[in-house]
Each structure stands twice: as structure tokens, then as C-alpha cells.
Amino acid sequence: MKRIIVPIDFSLYSENAFYSAAKVASKGDATITCINVIQSDLDWNNLSTSEKIKNQEILDLEAEAKDKLKAFVATHKIKNTPVEAVVEIGVPSQVLVDLAFKQKADLIVIGAYGKNREPGKFIGSTTQKVFRNAPCPVLAVKNIVDGRAMKKLVFASLFNEASKPAFVRLKPFIKNVRTVVHFLFINTPEKFIDTGKAEARMAEYAYGQEELLIHRHIYNHEEVEKGIIAFAEKEKAGIIAIASNLRKSNTAYQIGVTDTLLYKTDIPILSVKFE
């Protein structure tokens, strides 16, 4: 892994995301890009200088953000890990996705909530949009990732061949942190399949991944999300990984499952979109 992006809004959640990214980066030689986004619907980068001057409030916010982010980076130095600071103006989720494309990011680490989070509310809208549009895996956290627990990753899937490319995009992360992968098939009454078929699916899915240490599990539960969380907690897993489909399909979990998992558990969620 070479590039990790971390959005910083100076909330506790974004600080936890930064420290989590630092733990991932310390396993290899990645550079961390910290980015703060000034919220605006203006097409700022395509405005002329004279047009920008008319928006003095945004210019003031940009100057303040640059000072705050510079100070953040200065007080959050990481040994042997380069950290860059970037301030942009625009719609936060779109700016993050664009930067991920531009920098060819290997991972985005993002807080589950933003600085304006209200207790009891669902996960942040920016996080949801980044889940759906990022070109790379997204690790969403509430707390700082536990470095030891990170050695055990649960990958929950329906294990259809069409979703396998999504899992392959997780491999750089898996190899970087040297984690053991636990394939997890949740068998529910609504979509029950027999054990033999489930085991065959996972065995076929694991074919060609011999460089990874993979264990395979079938877990029965009435609900997918609750089953994934119950298994991960039982195994003391540090990360739950999931490949999500933006469209309704029988080949992968829908993106709403990812959202619900992040809302209902404190275990970090590693998401990669299904393509």
C-alpha cells in the first residue's frame, strides 16, 4: 500500500481515523494524506480569481483550515510515515472520491460520524456516500483500530463468483496488515442453503488465494447483520470486511448492509464496492 487518505474535520472520530490509518501505514511504507474540505456547492476550482474574491467567507475558512490542519499534522507526527496536508473546497464526499482517483489511493480511512453528529443518529452522510463511490476500499471507524485485533478479519459474503473481484481489491490491505481472513457465510431462514453448497461456494472462492491464510465458517442466524456482528464479536475480530452491491442482487450484500453494520457495532468496517 502506497497511499492512504484520511478526511480530517477535527472531530474525535476523524482523529481516531487518523490514528487507525497510522497503524495500517506502519505495517508498510504508505504515505497518509490528511484532507479537510470546506463545504461549498460552488465549482471552486473552476472559478476565476476575481470570482473567488467575492466569496471572502470561504477564503477566510480556507485560511483557517490550512492553519488548523498544519497544526494537526505537526502534533500528530508518525515515525517513518510521511503525512501530507491538503485543504479543498467543495462537496466533501465528492472531493474525497476525486482525490482518491487522483492519488490512486489504496485506502480511505474515515470516521463513522462527522463533527456535527447527534447522539442516536445514523452514520454520517459523507461516510455513506464515500462507501458508495470510492474507487478503493474504505475503512470506517468509531474508535482507534486495535492493532492486535486487526490480525483477525471477518469477510462476510454470499461467495458468488461475480463478487470475487471485489475481494481481490481487499488483498493489498490484507497483505499489508498480515491479517488472518475468516470467510463467513450467514445462513438465514429466508435464504437458507445447505451446508454442502455453502462450503463449496467458499472453497471455490478461496481458490487462487493460497498466499492468504483463510478459515471458512457457516453461521446460522435469523438476520444477516446481527449474525455477522455476533460471529465477529465471538471471534474477537478486529475488522469486518464486506463487498457491497449498489444494486439489488443475489450475488452480494446490498450497500445498506454495510451502513447498518457500521451503525450497530463498534468494530471497524472495511467496505469495497461491488463492480
PDB file of C-alpha atoms in Angstrom:
ATOM      1  CA  MET A   1       0.000   0.000   0.000  1.00  0.00           C
ATOM      2  CA  LYS A   2       1.327   3.379  -1.021  1.00  0.00           C
ATOM      3  CA  ARG A   3      -1.371   5.962  -0.298  1.00  0.00           C
ATOM      4  CA  ILE A   4      -3.962   6.290   2.477  1.00  0.00           C
ATOM      5  CA  ILE A   5      -6.420   9.200   2.573  1.00  0.00           C
ATOM      6  CA  VAL A   6      -7.908  10.416   5.855  1.00  0.00           C
ATOM      7  CA  PRO A   7     -10.571  13.160   5.951  1.00  0.00           C
ATOM      8  CA  ILE A   8      -9.998  15.424   8.952  1.00  0.00           C
ATOM      9  CA  ASP A   9     -12.796  17.628  10.320  1.00  0.00           C
ATOM     10  CA  PHE A  10     -11.078  17.973  13.722  1.00  0.00           C
ATOM     11  CA  SER A  11     -13.668  15.795  15.467  1.00  0.00           C
ATOM     12  CA  LEU A  12     -12.748  12.898  17.749  1.00  0.00           C
ATOM     13  CA  TYR A  13     -13.936  10.481  15.044  1.00  0.00           C
ATOM     14  CA  SER A  14     -11.565  11.900  12.437  1.00  0.00           C
ATOM     15  CA  GLU A  15      -8.692  11.821  14.930  1.00  0.00           C
ATOM     16  CA  ASN A  16      -9.470   8.159  15.593  1.00  0.00           C
ATOM     17  CA  ALA A  17      -9.468   7.608  11.833  1.00  0.00           C
ATOM     18  CA  PHE A  18      -6.029   9.231  11.604  1.00  0.00           C
ATOM     19  CA  TYR A  19      -4.556   7.053  14.340  1.00  0.00           C
ATOM     20  CA  SER A  20      -6.130   3.977  12.712  1.00  0.00           C
ATOM     21  CA  ALA A  21      -4.591   4.926   9.363  1.00  0.00           C
ATOM     22  CA  ALA A  22      -1.248   5.342  11.116  1.00  0.00           C
ATOM     23  CA  LYS A  23      -1.440   1.755  12.401  1.00  0.00           C
ATOM     24  CA  VAL A  24      -2.150   0.480   8.897  1.00  0.00           C
ATOM     25  CA  ALA A  25       0.599   2.637   7.387  1.00  0.00           C
ATOM     26  CA  SER A  26       3.131   1.448   9.963  1.00  0.00           C
ATOM     27  CA  LYS A  27       2.843  -2.067   8.543  1.00  0.00           C
ATOM     28  CA  GLY A  28       4.271  -0.906   5.212  1.00  0.00           C
ATOM     29  CA  ASP A  29       5.529   2.230   3.513  1.00  0.00           C
ATOM     30  CA  ALA A  30       2.339   4.182   2.830  1.00  0.00           C
ATOM     31  CA  THR A  31       2.011   7.964   2.798  1.00  0.00           C
ATOM     32  CA  ILE A  32      -1.007   9.454   4.574  1.00  0.00           C
ATOM     33  CA  THR A  33      -2.886  12.369   3.015  1.00  0.00           C
ATOM     34  CA  CYS A  34      -4.921  14.320   5.565  1.00  0.00           C
ATOM     35  CA  ILE A  35      -7.626  16.356   3.864  1.00  0.00           C
ATOM     36  CA  ASN A  36     -10.007  18.958   5.231  1.00  0.00           C
ATOM     37  CA  VAL A  37     -12.893  20.027   3.000  1.00  0.00           C
ATOM     38  CA  ILE A  38     -14.605  23.415   3.206  1.00  0.00           C
ATOM     39  CA  GLN A  39     -18.258  22.704   2.440  1.00  0.00           C
ATOM     40  CA  SER A  40     -19.481  24.587  -0.651  1.00  0.00           C
ATOM     41  CA  ASP A  41     -21.652  23.880  -3.664  1.00  0.00           C
ATOM     42  CA  LEU A  42     -19.547  26.242  -5.755  1.00  0.00           C
ATOM     43  CA  ASP A  43     -17.352  24.817  -8.525  1.00  0.00           C
ATOM     44  CA  TRP A  44     -14.439  26.436  -6.723  1.00  0.00           C
ATOM     45  CA  ASN A  45     -11.521  25.146  -8.764  1.00  0.00           C
ATOM     46  CA  ASN A  46     -13.045  26.499 -11.956  1.00  0.00           C
ATOM     47  CA  LEU A  47     -13.804  29.974 -10.582  1.00  0.00           C
ATOM     48  CA  SER A  48     -11.658  32.889 -11.648  1.00  0.00           C
ATOM     49  CA  THR A  49      -9.611  34.758  -9.057  1.00  0.00           C
ATOM     50  CA  SER A  50     -11.999  37.701  -9.243  1.00  0.00           C
ATOM     51  CA  GLU A  51     -14.969  35.409  -8.597  1.00  0.00           C
ATOM     52  CA  LYS A  52     -13.207  33.789  -5.649  1.00  0.00           C
ATOM     53  CA  ILE A  53     -12.537  37.170  -4.082  1.00  0.00           C
ATOM     54  CA  LYS A  54     -16.290  37.765  -3.956  1.00  0.00           C
ATOM     55  CA  ASN A  55     -16.541  34.810  -1.540  1.00  0.00           C
ATOM     56  CA  GLN A  56     -14.447  36.203   1.290  1.00  0.00           C
ATOM     57  CA  GLU A  57     -16.086  33.967   3.894  1.00  0.00           C
ATOM     58  CA  ILE A  58     -14.898  30.864   2.063  1.00  0.00           C
ATOM     59  CA  LEU A  59     -11.410  32.319   1.665  1.00  0.00           C
ATOM     60  CA  ASP A  60     -11.301  33.016   5.409  1.00  0.00           C
ATOM     61  CA  LEU A  61     -12.456  29.477   6.194  1.00  0.00           C
ATOM     62  CA  GLU A  62      -9.814  28.091   3.827  1.00  0.00           C
ATOM     63  CA  ALA A  63      -7.038  30.075   5.510  1.00  0.00           C
ATOM     64  CA  GLU A  64      -8.225  28.971   8.954  1.00  0.00           C
ATOM     65  CA  ALA A  65      -8.450  25.326   7.842  1.00  0.00           C
ATOM     66  CA  LYS A  66      -4.909  25.400   6.429  1.00  0.00           C
ATOM     67  CA  ASP A  67      -3.577  26.683   9.749  1.00  0.00           C
ATOM     68  CA  LYS A  68      -5.553  24.128  11.770  1.00  0.00           C
ATOM     69  CA  LEU A  69      -4.592  21.214   9.530  1.00  0.00           C
ATOM     70  CA  LYS A  70      -0.930  22.247   9.561  1.00  0.00           C
ATOM     71  CA  ALA A  71      -1.075  22.300  13.367  1.00  0.00           C
ATOM     72  CA  PHE A  72      -2.864  18.931  13.422  1.00  0.00           C
ATOM     73  CA  VAL A  73      -0.178  17.292  11.310  1.00  0.00           C
ATOM     74  CA  ALA A  74       2.565  18.918  13.414  1.00  0.00           C
ATOM     75  CA  THR A  75       1.106  17.489  16.627  1.00  0.00           C
ATOM     76  CA  HIS A  76       0.339  14.068  15.144  1.00  0.00           C
ATOM     77  CA  LYS A  77       3.722  13.081  13.756  1.00  0.00           C
ATOM     78  CA  ILE A  78       4.242   9.403  12.988  1.00  0.00           C
ATOM     79  CA  LYS A  79       7.677   7.855  12.946  1.00  0.00           C
ATOM     80  CA  ASN A  80       8.703   6.709   9.452  1.00  0.00           C
ATOM     81  CA  THR A  81       5.322   7.630   7.899  1.00  0.00           C
ATOM     82  CA  PRO A  82       5.091  10.734   5.690  1.00  0.00           C
ATOM     83  CA  VAL A  83       1.936  12.803   6.282  1.00  0.00           C
ATOM     84  CA  GLU A  84       0.665  15.408   3.826  1.00  0.00           C
ATOM     85  CA  ALA A  85      -1.950  18.116   4.446  1.00  0.00           C
ATOM     86  CA  VAL A  86      -4.499  19.171   1.822  1.00  0.00           C
ATOM     87  CA  VAL A  87      -7.373  21.652   2.078  1.00  0.00           C
ATOM     88  CA  GLU A  88     -10.029  21.676  -0.633  1.00  0.00           C
ATOM     89  CA  ILE A  89     -13.347  23.444  -1.197  1.00  0.00           C
ATOM     90  CA  GLY A  90     -16.444  21.617  -2.392  1.00  0.00           C
ATOM     91  CA  VAL A  91     -18.845  18.812  -1.500  1.00  0.00           C
ATOM     92  CA  PRO A  92     -16.876  16.646   0.980  1.00  0.00           C
ATOM     93  CA  SER A  93     -17.836  13.214  -0.366  1.00  0.00           C
ATOM     94  CA  GLN A  94     -17.124  14.195  -3.973  1.00  0.00           C
ATOM     95  CA  VAL A  95     -13.822  15.867  -3.068  1.00  0.00           C
ATOM     96  CA  LEU A  96     -12.708  12.702  -1.248  1.00  0.00           C
ATOM     97  CA  VAL A  97     -13.650  10.453  -4.145  1.00  0.00           C
ATOM     98  CA  ASP A  98     -11.924  12.746  -6.654  1.00  0.00           C
ATOM     99  CA  LEU A  99      -8.765  12.832  -4.540  1.00  0.00           C
ATOM    100  CA  ALA A 100      -8.769   9.044  -4.250  1.00  0.00           C
ATOM    101  CA  PHE A 101      -8.842   8.791  -8.046  1.00  0.00           C
ATOM    102  CA  LYS A 102      -6.186  11.488  -8.452  1.00  0.00           C
ATOM    103  CA  GLN A 103      -3.769   9.983  -5.929  1.00  0.00           C
ATOM    104  CA  LYS A 104      -4.585   6.377  -6.884  1.00  0.00           C
ATOM    105  CA  ALA A 105      -5.292   5.755  -3.213  1.00  0.00           C
ATOM    106  CA  ASP A 106      -5.123   2.247  -1.821  1.00  0.00           C
ATOM    107  CA  LEU A 107      -7.386   3.021   1.134  1.00  0.00           C
ATOM    108  CA  ILE A 108      -9.590   5.698   2.669  1.00  0.00           C
ATOM    109  CA  VAL A 109      -9.888   5.677   6.465  1.00  0.00           C
ATOM    110  CA  ILE A 110     -12.869   7.711   7.631  1.00  0.00           C
ATOM    111  CA  GLY A 111     -14.708   8.381  10.875  1.00  0.00           C
ATOM    112  CA  ALA A 112     -18.191   6.883  11.119  1.00  0.00           C
ATOM    113  CA  TYR A 113     -19.524  10.309  12.046  1.00  0.00           C
ATOM    114  CA  GLY A 114     -18.616  13.934  11.436  1.00  0.00           C
ATOM    115  CA  LYS A 115     -18.154  16.768  13.899  1.00  0.00           C
ATOM    116  CA  ASN A 116     -21.876  17.612  13.895  1.00  0.00           C
ATOM    117  CA  ARG A 117     -23.010  14.150  14.928  1.00  0.00           C
ATOM    118  CA  GLU A 118     -26.112  13.956  17.100  1.00  0.00           C
ATOM    119  CA  PRO A 119     -26.416  11.064  19.587  1.00  0.00           C
ATOM    120  CA  GLY A 120     -28.580   8.244  18.264  1.00  0.00           C
ATOM    121  CA  LYS A 121     -28.342   9.367  14.650  1.00  0.00           C
ATOM    122  CA  PHE A 122     -27.399   7.042  11.791  1.00  0.00           C
ATOM    123  CA  ILE A 123     -23.886   7.115  10.321  1.00  0.00           C
ATOM    124  CA  GLY A 124     -22.698  10.300   8.623  1.00  0.00           C
ATOM    125  CA  SER A 125     -23.959  11.084   5.120  1.00  0.00           C
ATOM    126  CA  THR A 126     -20.425  11.749   3.871  1.00  0.00           C
ATOM    127  CA  THR A 127     -19.331   8.295   5.030  1.00  0.00           C
ATOM    128  CA  GLN A 128     -22.318   6.713   3.289  1.00  0.00           C
ATOM    129  CA  LYS A 129     -21.538   8.493   0.009  1.00  0.00           C
ATOM    130  CA  VAL A 130     -17.852   7.589   0.179  1.00  0.00           C
ATOM    131  CA  PHE A 131     -18.811   3.924   0.726  1.00  0.00           C
ATOM    132  CA  ARG A 132     -20.853   4.072  -2.474  1.00  0.00           C
ATOM    133  CA  ASN A 133     -18.448   5.939  -4.750  1.00  0.00           C
ATOM    134  CA  ALA A 134     -14.842   5.438  -3.652  1.00  0.00           C
ATOM    135  CA  PRO A 135     -12.584   3.656  -6.163  1.00  0.00           C
ATOM    136  CA  CYS A 136     -10.692   1.920  -3.342  1.00  0.00           C
ATOM    137  CA  PRO A 137     -11.565   0.105  -0.110  1.00  0.00           C
ATOM    138  CA  VAL A 138     -12.915   2.286   2.711  1.00  0.00           C
ATOM    139  CA  LEU A 139     -12.223   1.593   6.387  1.00  0.00           C
ATOM    140  CA  ALA A 140     -14.800   3.315   8.611  1.00  0.00           C
ATOM    141  CA  VAL A 141     -14.098   3.586  12.335  1.00  0.00           C
ATOM    142  CA  LYS A 142     -15.665   4.835  15.525  1.00  0.00           C
ATOM    143  CA  ASN A 143     -12.659   4.128  17.720  1.00  0.00           C
ATOM    144  CA  ILE A 144      -8.961   3.635  17.031  1.00  0.00           C
ATOM    145  CA  VAL A 145      -8.337   0.277  15.385  1.00  0.00           C
ATOM    146  CA  ASP A 146      -6.912  -2.279  17.799  1.00  0.00           C
ATOM    147  CA  GLY A 147      -3.594  -3.300  16.274  1.00  0.00           C
ATOM    148  CA  ARG A 148      -3.698  -6.792  17.781  1.00  0.00           C
ATOM    149  CA  ALA A 149      -7.348  -7.453  16.962  1.00  0.00           C
ATOM    150  CA  MET A 150      -6.652  -6.281  13.402  1.00  0.00           C
ATOM    151  CA  LYS A 151      -4.831  -9.580  12.924  1.00  0.00           C
ATOM    152  CA  LYS A 152      -8.245 -11.231  12.560  1.00  0.00           C
ATOM    153  CA  LEU A 153     -10.531 -10.073   9.739  1.00  0.00           C
ATOM    154  CA  VAL A 154     -14.036 -11.400   9.063  1.00  0.00           C
ATOM    155  CA  PHE A 155     -15.065 -11.261   5.404  1.00  0.00           C
ATOM    156  CA  ALA A 156     -18.827 -11.727   5.159  1.00  0.00           C
ATOM    157  CA  SER A 157     -20.169 -12.599   1.740  1.00  0.00           C
ATOM    158  CA  LEU A 158     -22.558 -14.709  -0.308  1.00  0.00           C
ATOM    159  CA  PHE A 159     -19.416 -16.007  -2.076  1.00  0.00           C
ATOM    160  CA  ASN A 160     -20.699 -15.837  -5.624  1.00  0.00           C
ATOM    161  CA  GLU A 161     -18.034 -15.756  -8.330  1.00  0.00           C
ATOM    162  CA  ALA A 162     -19.235 -12.376  -9.615  1.00  0.00           C
ATOM    163  CA  SER A 163     -18.217 -10.680  -6.344  1.00  0.00           C
ATOM    164  CA  LYS A 164     -14.709 -12.160  -6.267  1.00  0.00           C
ATOM    165  CA  PRO A 165     -13.010  -9.159  -7.964  1.00  0.00           C
ATOM    166  CA  ALA A 166     -14.175  -7.033  -5.025  1.00  0.00           C
ATOM    167  CA  PHE A 167     -12.424  -9.362  -2.590  1.00  0.00           C
ATOM    168  CA  VAL A 168      -9.271  -9.228  -4.726  1.00  0.00           C
ATOM    169  CA  ARG A 169      -9.247  -5.434  -4.246  1.00  0.00           C
ATOM    170  CA  LEU A 170      -9.045  -6.039  -0.495  1.00  0.00           C
ATOM    171  CA  LYS A 171      -5.898  -8.139  -0.792  1.00  0.00           C
ATOM    172  CA  PRO A 172      -3.382  -5.267  -0.600  1.00  0.00           C
ATOM    173  CA  PHE A 173      -4.879  -4.300   2.762  1.00  0.00           C
ATOM    174  CA  ILE A 174      -4.980  -7.909   3.952  1.00  0.00           C
ATOM    175  CA  LYS A 175      -1.353  -8.491   2.992  1.00  0.00           C
ATOM    176  CA  ASN A 176      -0.214  -5.145   4.394  1.00  0.00           C
ATOM    177  CA  VAL A 177      -1.570  -5.789   7.898  1.00  0.00           C
ATOM    178  CA  ARG A 178      -0.809  -9.532   7.706  1.00  0.00           C
ATOM    179  CA  THR A 179      -4.246 -10.492   8.900  1.00  0.00           C
ATOM    180  CA  VAL A 180      -5.898 -13.894   9.014  1.00  0.00           C
ATOM    181  CA  VAL A 181      -9.096 -13.945   6.941  1.00  0.00           C
ATOM    182  CA  HIS A 182     -12.245 -15.625   8.190  1.00  0.00           C
ATOM    183  CA  PHE A 183     -14.719 -16.265   5.382  1.00  0.00           C
ATOM    184  CA  LEU A 184     -18.214 -16.010   6.841  1.00  0.00           C
ATOM    185  CA  PHE A 185     -21.417 -17.262   5.255  1.00  0.00           C
ATOM    186  CA  ILE A 186     -24.552 -16.272   7.172  1.00  0.00           C
ATOM    187  CA  ASN A 187     -27.336 -18.790   6.683  1.00  0.00           C
ATOM    188  CA  THR A 188     -30.755 -17.235   7.307  1.00  0.00           C
ATOM    189  CA  PRO A 189     -34.196 -18.873   7.229  1.00  0.00           C
ATOM    190  CA  GLU A 190     -35.194 -16.590   4.373  1.00  0.00           C
ATOM    191  CA  LYS A 191     -32.265 -17.554   2.138  1.00  0.00           C
ATOM    192  CA  PHE A 192     -31.223 -20.898   3.537  1.00  0.00           C
ATOM    193  CA  ILE A 193     -28.877 -23.161   1.588  1.00  0.00           C
ATOM    194  CA  ASP A 194     -27.490 -26.468   2.755  1.00  0.00           C
ATOM    195  CA  THR A 195     -24.078 -26.718   4.377  1.00  0.00           C
ATOM    196  CA  GLY A 196     -22.509 -28.583   1.456  1.00  0.00           C
ATOM    197  CA  LYS A 197     -23.407 -25.851  -1.036  1.00  0.00           C
ATOM    198  CA  ALA A 198     -22.189 -23.085   1.282  1.00  0.00           C
ATOM    199  CA  GLU A 199     -18.886 -24.875   1.886  1.00  0.00           C
ATOM    200  CA  ALA A 200     -18.437 -25.462  -1.852  1.00  0.00           C
ATOM    201  CA  ARG A 201     -19.028 -21.777  -2.577  1.00  0.00           C
ATOM    202  CA  MET A 202     -16.394 -20.700  -0.062  1.00  0.00           C
ATOM    203  CA  ALA A 203     -13.892 -23.308  -1.245  1.00  0.00           C
ATOM    204  CA  GLU A 204     -14.290 -22.131  -4.843  1.00  0.00           C
ATOM    205  CA  TYR A 205     -13.980 -18.509  -3.730  1.00  0.00           C
ATOM    206  CA  ALA A 206     -10.746 -19.271  -1.885  1.00  0.00           C
ATOM    207  CA  TYR A 207      -9.238 -20.979  -4.937  1.00  0.00           C
ATOM    208  CA  GLY A 208      -6.276 -18.946  -6.182  1.00  0.00           C
ATOM    209  CA  GLN A 209      -5.850 -17.151  -2.853  1.00  0.00           C
ATOM    210  CA  GLU A 210      -3.352 -19.630  -1.442  1.00  0.00           C
ATOM    211  CA  GLU A 211      -0.982 -16.842  -0.321  1.00  0.00           C
ATOM    212  CA  LEU A 212      -3.611 -15.845   2.261  1.00  0.00           C
ATOM    213  CA  LEU A 213      -4.451 -17.704   5.459  1.00  0.00           C
ATOM    214  CA  ILE A 214      -8.203 -18.304   5.163  1.00  0.00           C
ATOM    215  CA  HIS A 215     -10.595 -20.055   7.533  1.00  0.00           C
ATOM    216  CA  ARG A 216     -14.164 -20.805   6.434  1.00  0.00           C
ATOM    217  CA  HIS A 217     -17.267 -20.558   8.621  1.00  0.00           C
ATOM    218  CA  ILE A 218     -21.034 -21.030   8.270  1.00  0.00           C
ATOM    219  CA  TYR A 219     -23.101 -19.235  10.897  1.00  0.00           C
ATOM    220  CA  ASN A 220     -26.845 -19.569  11.324  1.00  0.00           C
ATOM    221  CA  HIS A 221     -28.850 -16.526  12.314  1.00  0.00           C
ATOM    222  CA  GLU A 222     -32.259 -15.007  11.700  1.00  0.00           C
ATOM    223  CA  GLU A 223     -30.791 -11.743  10.351  1.00  0.00           C
ATOM    224  CA  VAL A 224     -27.695 -11.137   8.238  1.00  0.00           C
ATOM    225  CA  GLU A 225     -26.392  -8.049  10.029  1.00  0.00           C
ATOM    226  CA  LYS A 226     -26.932  -9.422  13.525  1.00  0.00           C
ATOM    227  CA  GLY A 227     -25.337 -12.700  12.507  1.00  0.00           C
ATOM    228  CA  ILE A 228     -22.221 -11.000  11.148  1.00  0.00           C
ATOM    229  CA  ILE A 229     -21.812  -8.929  14.301  1.00  0.00           C
ATOM    230  CA  ALA A 230     -22.464 -11.884  16.620  1.00  0.00           C
ATOM    231  CA  PHE A 231     -19.847 -14.018  14.859  1.00  0.00           C
ATOM    232  CA  ALA A 232     -17.268 -11.196  14.750  1.00  0.00           C
ATOM    233  CA  GLU A 233     -17.720 -10.487  18.442  1.00  0.00           C
ATOM    234  CA  LYS A 234     -17.494 -14.186  19.306  1.00  0.00           C
ATOM    235  CA  GLU A 235     -14.233 -14.480  17.370  1.00  0.00           C
ATOM    236  CA  LYS A 236     -12.925 -11.148  18.761  1.00  0.00           C
ATOM    237  CA  ALA A 237     -12.293  -9.953  15.204  1.00  0.00           C
ATOM    238  CA  GLY A 238     -10.692  -6.550  14.715  1.00  0.00           C
ATOM    239  CA  ILE A 239     -12.310  -5.775  11.368  1.00  0.00           C
ATOM    240  CA  ILE A 240     -15.445  -6.769   9.477  1.00  0.00           C
ATOM    241  CA  ALA A 241     -14.976  -6.640   5.699  1.00  0.00           C
ATOM    242  CA  ILE A 242     -17.774  -6.707   3.190  1.00  0.00           C
ATOM    243  CA  ALA A 243     -18.185  -6.313  -0.580  1.00  0.00           C
ATOM    244  CA  SER A 244     -21.385  -4.376  -1.253  1.00  0.00           C
ATOM    245  CA  ASN A 245     -23.529  -4.059  -4.338  1.00  0.00           C
ATOM    246  CA  LEU A 246     -25.174  -0.718  -5.159  1.00  0.00           C
ATOM    247  CA  ARG A 247     -27.935  -2.561  -6.997  1.00  0.00           C
ATOM    248  CA  LYS A 248     -30.329  -5.212  -5.702  1.00  0.00           C
ATOM    249  CA  SER A 249     -28.757  -8.548  -6.498  1.00  0.00           C
ATOM    250  CA  ASN A 250     -28.424 -12.138  -5.368  1.00  0.00           C
ATOM    251  CA  THR A 251     -24.648 -12.055  -5.852  1.00  0.00           C
ATOM    252  CA  ALA A 252     -23.656  -9.741  -2.995  1.00  0.00           C
ATOM    253  CA  TYR A 253     -24.993  -7.885   0.014  1.00  0.00           C
ATOM    254  CA  GLN A 254     -26.543  -4.518  -0.730  1.00  0.00           C
ATOM    255  CA  ILE A 255     -24.751  -1.395   0.458  1.00  0.00           C
ATOM    256  CA  GLY A 256     -27.385  -0.891   3.161  1.00  0.00           C
ATOM    257  CA  VAL A 257     -25.984  -3.921   4.991  1.00  0.00           C
ATOM    258  CA  THR A 258     -22.639  -2.122   5.252  1.00  0.00           C
ATOM    259  CA  ASP A 259     -24.324   1.023   6.600  1.00  0.00           C
ATOM    260  CA  THR A 260     -26.259  -0.970   9.194  1.00  0.00           C
ATOM    261  CA  LEU A 261     -23.185  -2.873  10.360  1.00  0.00           C
ATOM    262  CA  LEU A 262     -21.290   0.365  10.949  1.00  0.00           C
ATOM    263  CA  TYR A 263     -24.233   1.809  12.854  1.00  0.00           C
ATOM    264  CA  LYS A 264     -24.785  -1.231  15.067  1.00  0.00           C
ATOM    265  CA  THR A 265     -21.231  -2.215  16.006  1.00  0.00           C
ATOM    266  CA  ASP A 266     -18.042  -0.541  17.193  1.00  0.00           C
ATOM    267  CA  ILE A 267     -15.953  -2.978  15.159  1.00  0.00           C
ATOM    268  CA  PRO A 268     -14.331  -1.142  12.206  1.00  0.00           C
ATOM    269  CA  ILE A 269     -15.983  -1.845   8.856  1.00  0.00           C
ATOM    270  CA  LEU A 270     -13.874  -2.348   5.738  1.00  0.00           C
ATOM    271  CA  SER A 271     -16.030  -1.844   2.652  1.00  0.00           C
ATOM    272  CA  VAL A 272     -15.308  -2.305  -1.019  1.00  0.00           C
ATOM    273  CA  LYS A 273     -17.958  -1.643  -3.603  1.00  0.00           C
ATOM    274  CA  PHE A 274     -19.069  -4.416  -5.907  1.00  0.00           C
ATOM    275  CA  GLU A 275     -18.340  -3.815  -9.592  1.00  0.00           C
TER     276      GLU A 275
END
